[in-house]
Amino acid sequence: MSGGEVAGILVAVFWAILVSFLAVALARLAQTLRATTKLVADVTEQAVPLLADASNAVRSAQTQIDRVDAIASDVQEVTSNASALSTTVASTFGGPLVKVAAFGYGVRRAISRKAGPEAKEMPAKPSRRTVIVGRTVPSARRGKRKKD
């Protein structure tokens, strides 16, 4: 065998190895494409019902929002009616009630003036203890010093 024939055999062997590797790579690529196609088909089968369910959920949520909006507008109307009623009652009864209270106060003052000085209330005695922030302070600490 000559050098050209050996070189031809080597090239043919390397070419056969290269073609084998490419055939294996193409077979794996075809397997990956089949798996991808199956995955896309499965996702499509599951996505359509999910999208229909999502659409129904959105419609239901919109219906509930419309109901809540109607309830909120009714509550707002009731609140404004209650406010108007409160204002009406205050303006209707407020003035006369103030006049009755003032009249009662005037009558009490007039009666107390007629009764004389003995009818006046005596001022309350100061307590021996003072409450400060929920605690009781003895009278000696209020500024009075004990005499030794």
GROMACS .gro file of N, CA and C in nm:
model
  444
    1MET      N    1   0.081  -0.117   0.000
    1MET     CA    2   0.000   0.000   0.000
    1MET      C    3   0.086   0.124   0.000
    2SER      N    4   0.036   0.211  -0.077
    2SER     CA    5   0.113   0.335  -0.091
    2SER      C    6   0.059   0.439   0.007
    3GLY      N    7   0.127   0.549   0.016
    3GLY     CA    8   0.090   0.656   0.110
    3GLY      C    9  -0.043   0.718   0.074
    4GLY      N   10  -0.077   0.726  -0.054
    4GLY     CA   11  -0.203   0.784  -0.097
    4GLY      C   12  -0.319   0.696  -0.059
    5GLU      N   13  -0.297   0.562  -0.073
    5GLU     CA   14  -0.405   0.470  -0.036
    5GLU      C   15  -0.431   0.474   0.115
    6VAL      N   16  -0.326   0.483   0.196
    6VAL     CA   17  -0.340   0.491   0.342
    6VAL      C   18  -0.412   0.621   0.378
    7ALA      N   19  -0.375   0.728   0.316
    7ALA     CA   20  -0.438   0.856   0.342
    7ALA      C   21  -0.585   0.850   0.303
    8GLY      N   22  -0.617   0.784   0.192
    8GLY     CA   23  -0.756   0.771   0.149
    8GLY      C   24  -0.838   0.689   0.247
    9ILE      N   25  -0.773   0.580   0.298
    9ILE     CA   26  -0.843   0.496   0.397
    9ILE      C   27  -0.867   0.576   0.525
   10LEU      N   28  -0.767   0.652   0.570
   10LEU     CA   29  -0.783   0.735   0.692
   10LEU      C   30  -0.894   0.839   0.674
   11VAL      N   31  -0.896   0.903   0.560
   11VAL     CA   32  -1.000   1.004   0.534
   11VAL      C   33  -1.137   0.937   0.532
   12ALA      N   34  -1.146   0.817   0.470
   12ALA     CA   35  -1.274   0.746   0.464
   12ALA      C   36  -1.320   0.705   0.604
   13VAL      N   37  -1.226   0.662   0.692
   13VAL     CA   38  -1.262   0.624   0.829
   13VAL      C   39  -1.310   0.746   0.907
   14PHE      N   40  -1.234   0.855   0.897
   14PHE     CA   41  -1.276   0.978   0.967
   14PHE      C   42  -1.410   1.028   0.914
   15TRP      N   43  -1.429   1.017   0.784
   15TRP     CA   44  -1.557   1.059   0.725
   15TRP      C   45  -1.670   0.972   0.777
   16ALA      N   46  -1.651   0.844   0.791
   16ALA     CA   47  -1.752   0.752   0.843
   16ALA      C   48  -1.783   0.785   0.990
   17ILE      N   49  -1.677   0.815   1.067
   17ILE     CA   50  -1.699   0.852   1.209
   17ILE      C   51  -1.779   0.981   1.217
   18LEU      N   52  -1.744   1.079   1.133
   18LEU     CA   53  -1.815   1.208   1.132
   18LEU      C   54  -1.960   1.190   1.095
   19VAL      N   55  -1.988   1.110   0.996
   19VAL     CA   56  -2.126   1.084   0.953
   19VAL      C   57  -2.202   1.012   1.065
   20SER      N   58  -2.136   0.920   1.138
   20SER     CA   59  -2.201   0.850   1.250
   20SER      C   60  -2.241   0.950   1.359
   21PHE      N   61  -2.146   1.038   1.394
   21PHE     CA   62  -2.179   1.139   1.497
   21PHE      C   63  -2.292   1.229   1.452
   22LEU      N   64  -2.292   1.270   1.327
   22LEU     CA   65  -2.399   1.357   1.276
   22LEU      C   66  -2.532   1.281   1.275
   23ALA      N   67  -2.529   1.153   1.243
   23ALA     CA   68  -2.653   1.074   1.243
   23ALA      C   69  -2.709   1.061   1.384
   24VAL      N   70  -2.621   1.038   1.483
   24VAL     CA   71  -2.665   1.031   1.623
   24VAL      C   72  -2.722   1.165   1.667
   25ALA      N   73  -2.655   1.276   1.632
   25ALA     CA   74  -2.702   1.410   1.669
   25ALA      C   75  -2.837   1.439   1.605
   26LEU      N   76  -2.854   1.402   1.478
   26LEU     CA   77  -2.982   1.424   1.410
   26LEU      C   78  -3.092   1.338   1.472
   27ALA      N   79  -3.060   1.216   1.511
   27ALA     CA   80  -3.160   1.129   1.575
   27ALA      C   81  -3.205   1.189   1.708
   28ARG      N   82  -3.109   1.240   1.786
   28ARG     CA   83  -3.147   1.304   1.914
   28ARG      C   84  -3.226   1.433   1.891
   29LEU      N   85  -3.189   1.509   1.790
   29LEU     CA   86  -3.262   1.631   1.757
   29LEU      C   87  -3.405   1.597   1.716
   30ALA      N   88  -3.424   1.491   1.638
   30ALA     CA   89  -3.559   1.449   1.597
   30ALA      C   90  -3.639   1.406   1.719
   31GLN      N   91  -3.574   1.334   1.813
   31GLN     CA   92  -3.643   1.292   1.936
   31GLN      C   93  -3.684   1.415   2.018
   32THR      N   94  -3.597   1.514   2.028
   32THR     CA   95  -3.628   1.637   2.102
   32THR      C   96  -3.743   1.712   2.036
   33LEU      N   97  -3.744   1.718   1.905
   33LEU     CA   98  -3.853   1.787   1.834
   33LEU      C   99  -3.986   1.716   1.855
   34ARG      N  100  -3.986   1.581   1.856
   34ARG     CA  101  -4.110   1.507   1.882
   34ARG      C  102  -4.161   1.537   2.023
   35ALA      N  103  -4.070   1.536   2.121
   35ALA     CA  104  -4.110   1.565   2.259
   35ALA      C  105  -4.163   1.707   2.273
   36THR      N  106  -4.100   1.800   2.204
   36THR     CA  107  -4.145   1.940   2.207
   36THR      C  108  -4.283   1.953   2.143
   37THR      N  109  -4.304   1.885   2.033
   37THR     CA  110  -4.434   1.889   1.966
   37THR      C  111  -4.543   1.833   2.057
   38LYS      N  112  -4.514   1.721   2.125
   38LYS     CA  113  -4.611   1.662   2.217
   38LYS      C  114  -4.640   1.757   2.333
   39LEU      N  115  -4.535   1.821   2.385
   39LEU     CA  116  -4.553   1.915   2.497
   39LEU      C  117  -4.639   2.033   2.456
   40VAL      N  118  -4.615   2.087   2.337
   40VAL     CA  119  -4.695   2.200   2.289
   40VAL      C  120  -4.841   2.157   2.270
   41ALA      N  121  -4.863   2.036   2.220
   41ALA     CA  122  -5.000   1.988   2.202
   41ALA      C  123  -5.069   1.972   2.338
   42ASP      N  124  -4.998   1.918   2.438
   42ASP     CA  125  -5.057   1.903   2.572
   42ASP      C  126  -5.088   2.039   2.636
   43VAL      N  127  -4.997   2.133   2.621
   43VAL     CA  128  -5.019   2.268   2.676
   43VAL      C  129  -5.140   2.332   2.609
   44THR      N  130  -5.152   2.313   2.479
   44THR     CA  131  -5.266   2.370   2.407
   44THR      C  132  -5.397   2.308   2.457
   45GLU      N  133  -5.396   2.175   2.478
   45GLU     CA  134  -5.517   2.109   2.528
   45GLU      C  135  -5.557   2.160   2.665
   46GLN      N  136  -5.459   2.188   2.750
   46GLN     CA  137  -5.490   2.233   2.886
   46GLN      C  138  -5.513   2.383   2.893
   47ALA      N  139  -5.453   2.460   2.803
   47ALA     CA  140  -5.464   2.605   2.808
   47ALA      C  141  -5.603   2.653   2.769
   48VAL      N  142  -5.665   2.587   2.673
   48VAL     CA  143  -5.797   2.632   2.628
   48VAL      C  144  -5.900   2.625   2.741
   49PRO      N  145  -5.912   2.513   2.815
   49PRO     CA  146  -6.007   2.513   2.927
   49PRO      C  147  -5.969   2.613   3.038
   50LEU      N  148  -5.838   2.627   3.061
   50LEU     CA  149  -5.795   2.723   3.163
   50LEU      C  150  -5.832   2.866   3.125
   51LEU      N  151  -5.816   2.898   2.999
   51LEU     CA  152  -5.854   3.032   2.953
   51LEU      C  153  -6.005   3.052   2.963
   52ALA      N  154  -6.081   2.948   2.935
   52ALA     CA  155  -6.227   2.958   2.949
   52ALA      C  156  -6.264   2.979   3.096
   53ASP      N  157  -6.199   2.904   3.186
   53ASP     CA  158  -6.226   2.923   3.329
   53ASP      C  159  -6.186   3.062   3.376
   54ALA      N  160  -6.073   3.111   3.327
   54ALA     CA  161  -6.029   3.245   3.366
   54ALA      C  162  -6.127   3.350   3.314
   55SER      N  163  -6.176   3.329   3.195
   55SER     CA  164  -6.274   3.423   3.140
   55SER      C  165  -6.402   3.422   3.223
   56ASN      N  166  -6.447   3.304   3.264
   56ASN     CA  167  -6.566   3.295   3.350
   56ASN      C  168  -6.542   3.362   3.484
   57ALA      N  169  -6.423   3.343   3.540
   57ALA     CA  170  -6.390   3.406   3.669
   57ALA      C  171  -6.390   3.558   3.658
   58VAL      N  172  -6.338   3.608   3.547
   58VAL     CA  173  -6.337   3.754   3.527
   58VAL      C  174  -6.479   3.807   3.512
   59ARG      N  175  -6.563   3.734   3.440
   59ARG     CA  176  -6.703   3.776   3.426
   59ARG      C  177  -6.773   3.776   3.561
   60SER      N  178  -6.750   3.672   3.640
   60SER     CA  179  -6.810   3.663   3.773
   60SER      C  180  -6.761   3.776   3.863
   61ALA      N  181  -6.632   3.804   3.857
   61ALA     CA  182  -6.577   3.914   3.936
   61ALA      C  183  -6.639   4.047   3.894
   62GLN      N  184  -6.658   4.066   3.766
   62GLN     CA  185  -6.720   4.190   3.717
   62GLN      C  186  -6.864   4.202   3.768
   63THR      N  187  -6.936   4.091   3.770
   63THR     CA  188  -7.073   4.091   3.822
   63THR      C  189  -7.073   4.129   3.970
   64GLN      N  190  -6.980   4.069   4.046
   64GLN     CA  191  -6.971   4.100   4.189
   64GLN      C  192  -6.933   4.246   4.211
   65ILE      N  193  -6.844   4.298   4.130
   65ILE     CA  194  -6.804   4.438   4.143
   65ILE      C  195  -6.922   4.529   4.114
   66ASP      N  196  -7.002   4.494   4.014
   66ASP     CA  197  -7.122   4.573   3.984
   66ASP      C  198  -7.218   4.571   4.102
   67ARG      N  199  -7.234   4.454   4.165
   67ARG     CA  200  -7.322   4.446   4.283
   67ARG      C  201  -7.270   4.530   4.398
   68VAL      N  202  -7.141   4.522   4.422
   68VAL     CA  203  -7.080   4.600   4.530
   68VAL      C  204  -7.093   4.750   4.501
   69ASP      N  205  -7.079   4.786   4.376
   69ASP     CA  206  -7.094   4.927   4.338
   69ASP      C  207  -7.236   4.974   4.365
   70ALA      N  208  -7.334   4.890   4.331
   70ALA     CA  209  -7.473   4.927   4.358
   70ALA      C  210  -7.497   4.939   4.508
   71ILE      N  211  -7.442   4.847   4.587
   71ILE     CA  212  -7.458   4.853   4.732
   71ILE      C  213  -7.392   4.978   4.787
   72ALA      N  214  -7.273   5.011   4.737
   72ALA     CA  215  -7.202   5.129   4.785
   72ALA      C  216  -7.280   5.257   4.753
   73SER      N  217  -7.339   5.262   4.635
   73SER     CA  218  -7.417   5.382   4.601
   73SER      C  219  -7.542   5.391   4.689
   74ASP      N  220  -7.604   5.276   4.721
   74ASP     CA  221  -7.719   5.277   4.812
   74ASP      C  222  -7.678   5.322   4.951
   75VAL      N  223  -7.563   5.274   4.998
   75VAL     CA  224  -7.515   5.316   5.130
   75VAL      C  225  -7.484   5.465   5.131
   76GLN      N  226  -7.428   5.515   5.024
   76GLN     CA  227  -7.400   5.658   5.016
   76GLN      C  228  -7.530   5.738   5.020
   77GLU      N  229  -7.632   5.690   4.951
   77GLU     CA  230  -7.761   5.759   4.952
   77GLU      C  231  -7.823   5.757   5.091
   78VAL      N  232  -7.815   5.641   5.159
   78VAL     CA  233  -7.869   5.630   5.295
   78VAL      C  234  -7.792   5.723   5.389
   79THR      N  235  -7.661   5.730   5.373
   79THR     CA  236  -7.579   5.818   5.457
   79THR      C  237  -7.617   5.964   5.436
   80SER      N  238  -7.636   6.004   5.312
   80SER     CA  239  -7.674   6.144   5.286
   80SER      C  240  -7.813   6.171   5.341
   81ASN      N  241  -7.904   6.072   5.331
   81ASN     CA  242  -8.038   6.091   5.388
   81ASN      C  243  -8.032   6.102   5.540
   82ALA      N  244  -7.949   6.020   5.603
   82ALA     CA  245  -7.934   6.026   5.749
   82ALA      C  246  -7.873   6.159   5.791
   83SER      N  247  -7.778   6.207   5.715
   83SER     CA  248  -7.717   6.337   5.745
   83SER      C  249  -7.820   6.449   5.733
   84ALA      N  250  -7.901   6.442   5.628
   84ALA     CA  251  -8.005   6.545   5.611
   84ALA      C  252  -8.107   6.537   5.724
   85LEU      N  253  -8.144   6.415   5.764
   85LEU     CA  254  -8.238   6.398   5.874
   85LEU      C  255  -8.180   6.452   6.004
   86SER      N  256  -8.052   6.423   6.028
   86SER     CA  257  -7.985   6.471   6.149
   86SER      C  258  -7.983   6.623   6.151
   87THR      N  259  -7.952   6.684   6.038
   87THR     CA  260  -7.950   6.830   6.029
   87THR      C  261  -8.089   6.887   6.054
   88THR      N  262  -8.191   6.823   5.998
   88THR     CA  263  -8.328   6.870   6.016
   88THR      C  264  -8.370   6.860   6.162
   89VAL      N  265  -8.341   6.747   6.224
   89VAL     CA  266  -8.377   6.728   6.366
   89VAL      C  267  -8.303   6.828   6.452
   90ALA      N  268  -8.174   6.849   6.424
   90ALA     CA  269  -8.096   6.943   6.504
   90ALA      C  270  -8.149   7.084   6.489
   91SER      N  271  -8.186   7.123   6.369
   91SER     CA  272  -8.236   7.259   6.350
   91SER      C  273  -8.377   7.274   6.406
   92THR      N  274  -8.457   7.166   6.404
   92THR     CA  275  -8.594   7.173   6.454
   92THR      C  276  -8.599   7.173   6.606
   93PHE      N  277  -8.526   7.080   6.667
   93PHE     CA  278  -8.534   7.066   6.812
   93PHE      C  279  -8.420   7.134   6.885
   94GLY      N  280  -8.312   7.166   6.816
   94GLY     CA  281  -8.196   7.224   6.882
   94GLY      C  282  -8.224   7.358   6.947
   95GLY      N  283  -8.285   7.447   6.872
   95GLY     CA  284  -8.315   7.581   6.925
   95GLY      C  285  -8.407   7.576   7.045
   96PRO      N  286  -8.522   7.509   7.036
   96PRO     CA  287  -8.610   7.502   7.152
   96PRO      C  288  -8.546   7.433   7.272
   97LEU      N  289  -8.465   7.329   7.250
   97LEU     CA  290  -8.400   7.261   7.363
   97LEU      C  291  -8.300   7.353   7.431
   98VAL      N  292  -8.229   7.433   7.354
   98VAL     CA  293  -8.136   7.528   7.415
   98VAL      C  294  -8.213   7.631   7.497
   99LYS      N  295  -8.326   7.674   7.445
   99LYS     CA  296  -8.407   7.772   7.519
   99LYS      C  297  -8.461   7.712   7.648
  100VAL      N  298  -8.505   7.586   7.643
  100VAL     CA  299  -8.557   7.520   7.764
  100VAL      C  300  -8.444   7.503   7.865
  101ALA      N  301  -8.325   7.465   7.820
  101ALA     CA  302  -8.212   7.450   7.911
  101ALA      C  303  -8.175   7.583   7.973
  102ALA      N  304  -8.174   7.689   7.893
  102ALA     CA  305  -8.142   7.821   7.947
  102ALA      C  306  -8.247   7.866   8.047
  103PHE      N  307  -8.373   7.837   8.017
  103PHE     CA  308  -8.481   7.872   8.110
  103PHE      C  309  -8.464   7.797   8.242
  104GLY      N  310  -8.434   7.667   8.234
  104GLY     CA  311  -8.412   7.587   8.355
  104GLY      C  312  -8.296   7.641   8.437
  105TYR      N  313  -8.188   7.680   8.370
  105TYR     CA  314  -8.073   7.735   8.441
  105TYR      C  315  -8.112   7.866   8.509
  106GLY      N  316  -8.186   7.948   8.439
  106GLY     CA  317  -8.229   8.076   8.499
  106GLY      C  318  -8.318   8.053   8.619
  107VAL      N  319  -8.409   7.956   8.610
  107VAL     CA  320  -8.498   7.928   8.724
  107VAL      C  321  -8.416   7.879   8.843
  108ARG      N  322  -8.319   7.791   8.820
  108ARG     CA  323  -8.236   7.742   8.931
  108ARG      C  324  -8.157   7.855   8.994
  109ARG      N  325  -8.105   7.944   8.915
  109ARG     CA  326  -8.029   8.057   8.972
  109ARG      C  327  -8.121   8.148   9.052
  110ALA      N  328  -8.239   8.171   9.000
  110ALA     CA  329  -8.332   8.259   9.072
  110ALA      C  330  -8.373   8.196   9.204
  111ILE      N  331  -8.398   8.066   9.205
  111ILE     CA  332  -8.437   7.998   9.329
  111ILE      C  333  -8.321   8.000   9.428
  112SER      N  334  -8.200   7.979   9.381
  112SER     CA  335  -8.086   7.980   9.473
  112SER      C  336  -8.060   8.119   9.529
  113ARG      N  337  -8.087   8.224   9.457
  113ARG     CA  338  -8.069   8.361   9.508
  113ARG      C  339  -8.176   8.392   9.611
  114LYS      N  340  -8.297   8.345   9.590
  114LYS     CA  341  -8.405   8.371   9.685
  114LYS      C  342  -8.383   8.297   9.816
  115ALA      N  343  -8.325   8.178   9.808
  115ALA     CA  344  -8.309   8.097   9.928
  115ALA      C  345  -8.211   8.160  10.026
  116GLY      N  346  -8.119   8.239   9.980
  116GLY     CA  347  -8.027   8.306  10.070
  116GLY      C  348  -7.891   8.240  10.072
  117PRO      N  349  -7.800   8.298  10.154
  117PRO     CA  350  -7.663   8.248  10.157
  117PRO      C  351  -7.651   8.110  10.220
  118GLU      N  352  -7.745   8.069  10.309
  118GLU     CA  353  -7.731   7.938  10.371
  118GLU      C  354  -7.759   7.825  10.272
  119ALA      N  355  -7.821   7.854  10.160
  119ALA     CA  356  -7.850   7.750  10.062
  119ALA      C  357  -7.733   7.723   9.968
  120LYS      N  358  -7.633   7.812   9.976
  120LYS     CA  359  -7.518   7.793   9.888
  120LYS      C  360  -7.441   7.668   9.929
  121GLU      N  361  -7.386   7.606   9.834
  121GLU     CA  362  -7.312   7.483   9.861
  121GLU      C  363  -7.178   7.515   9.924
  122MET      N  364  -7.137   7.430  10.016
  122MET     CA  365  -7.008   7.445  10.079
  122MET      C  366  -6.903   7.387   9.985
  123PRO      N  367  -6.787   7.453   9.978
  123PRO     CA  368  -6.684   7.396   9.890
  123PRO      C  369  -6.635   7.264   9.948
  124ALA      N  370  -6.599   7.174   9.861
  124ALA     CA  371  -6.555   7.041   9.903
  124ALA      C  372  -6.417   7.051   9.966
  125LYS      N  373  -6.394   6.969  10.069
  125LYS     CA  374  -6.264   6.967  10.134
  125LYS      C  375  -6.163   6.903  10.038
  126PRO      N  376  -6.042   6.956  10.039
  126PRO     CA  377  -5.942   6.892   9.953
  126PRO      C  378  -5.907   6.754  10.009
  127SER      N  379  -5.885   6.662   9.921
  127SER     CA  380  -5.854   6.526   9.965
  127SER      C  381  -5.711   6.522  10.017
  128ARG      N  382  -5.685   6.420  10.096
  128ARG     CA  383  -5.553   6.408  10.155
  128ARG      C  384  -5.452   6.353  10.056
  129ARG      N  385  -5.499   6.288   9.954
  129ARG     CA  386  -5.408   6.230   9.855
  129ARG      C  387  -5.445   6.282   9.716
  130THR      N  388  -5.347   6.288   9.633
  130THR     CA  389  -5.367   6.334   9.497
  130THR      C  390  -5.327   6.221   9.402
  131VAL      N  391  -5.408   6.199   9.301
  131VAL     CA  392  -5.380   6.094   9.203
  131VAL      C  393  -5.306   6.158   9.087
  132ILE      N  394  -5.188   6.104   9.058
  132ILE     CA  395  -5.108   6.153   8.947
  132ILE      C  396  -5.072   6.033   8.861
  133VAL      N  397  -5.117   6.033   8.740
  133VAL     CA  398  -5.089   5.929   8.641
  133VAL      C  399  -5.112   5.790   8.700
  134GLY      N  400  -5.225   5.772   8.762
  134GLY     CA  401  -5.262   5.641   8.810
  134GLY      C  402  -5.197   5.602   8.941
  135ARG      N  403  -5.125   5.690   9.004
  135ARG     CA  404  -5.060   5.659   9.131
  135ARG      C  405  -5.109   5.755   9.239
  136THR      N  406  -5.099   5.712   9.360
  136THR     CA  407  -5.139   5.796   9.473
  136THR      C  408  -5.014   5.852   9.538
  137VAL      N  409  -5.011   5.983   9.554
  137VAL     CA  410  -4.897   6.048   9.615
  137VAL      C  411  -4.937   6.094   9.754
  138PRO      N  412  -4.862   6.059   9.858
  138PRO     CA  413  -4.896   6.105   9.994
  138PRO      C  414  -4.891   6.257  10.002
  139SER      N  415  -4.967   6.312  10.095
  139SER     CA  416  -4.977   6.458  10.107
  139SER      C  417  -4.844   6.521  10.142
  140ALA      N  418  -4.752   6.450  10.205
  140ALA     CA  419  -4.622   6.505  10.240
  140ALA      C  420  -4.541   6.536  10.116
  141ARG      N  421  -4.570   6.470  10.005
  141ARG     CA  422  -4.493   6.494   9.883
  141ARG      C  423  -4.556   6.599   9.794
  142ARG      N  424  -4.669   6.654   9.832
  142ARG     CA  425  -4.734   6.754   9.748
  142ARG      C  426  -4.680   6.893   9.775
  143GLY      N  427  -4.578   6.904   9.849
  143GLY     CA  428  -4.521   7.036   9.875
  143GLY      C  429  -4.519   7.065  10.023
  144LYS      N  430  -4.593   6.992  10.100
  144LYS     CA  431  -4.591   7.013  10.245
  144LYS      C  432  -4.476   6.934  10.303
  145ARG      N  433  -4.404   6.993  10.393
  145ARG     CA  434  -4.294   6.925  10.460
  145ARG      C  435  -4.339   6.885  10.600
  146LYS      N  436  -4.297   6.769  10.640
  146LYS     CA  437  -4.327   6.725  10.778
  146LYS      C  438  -4.243   6.806  10.873
  147LYS      N  439  -4.304   6.844  10.980
  147LYS     CA  440  -4.231   6.921  11.081
  147LYS      C  441  -4.169   6.823  11.179
  148ASP      N  442  -4.042   6.837  11.203
  148ASP     CA  443  -3.970   6.747  11.294
  148ASP      C  444  -3.978   6.794  11.434
   0.00000   0.00000   0.00000
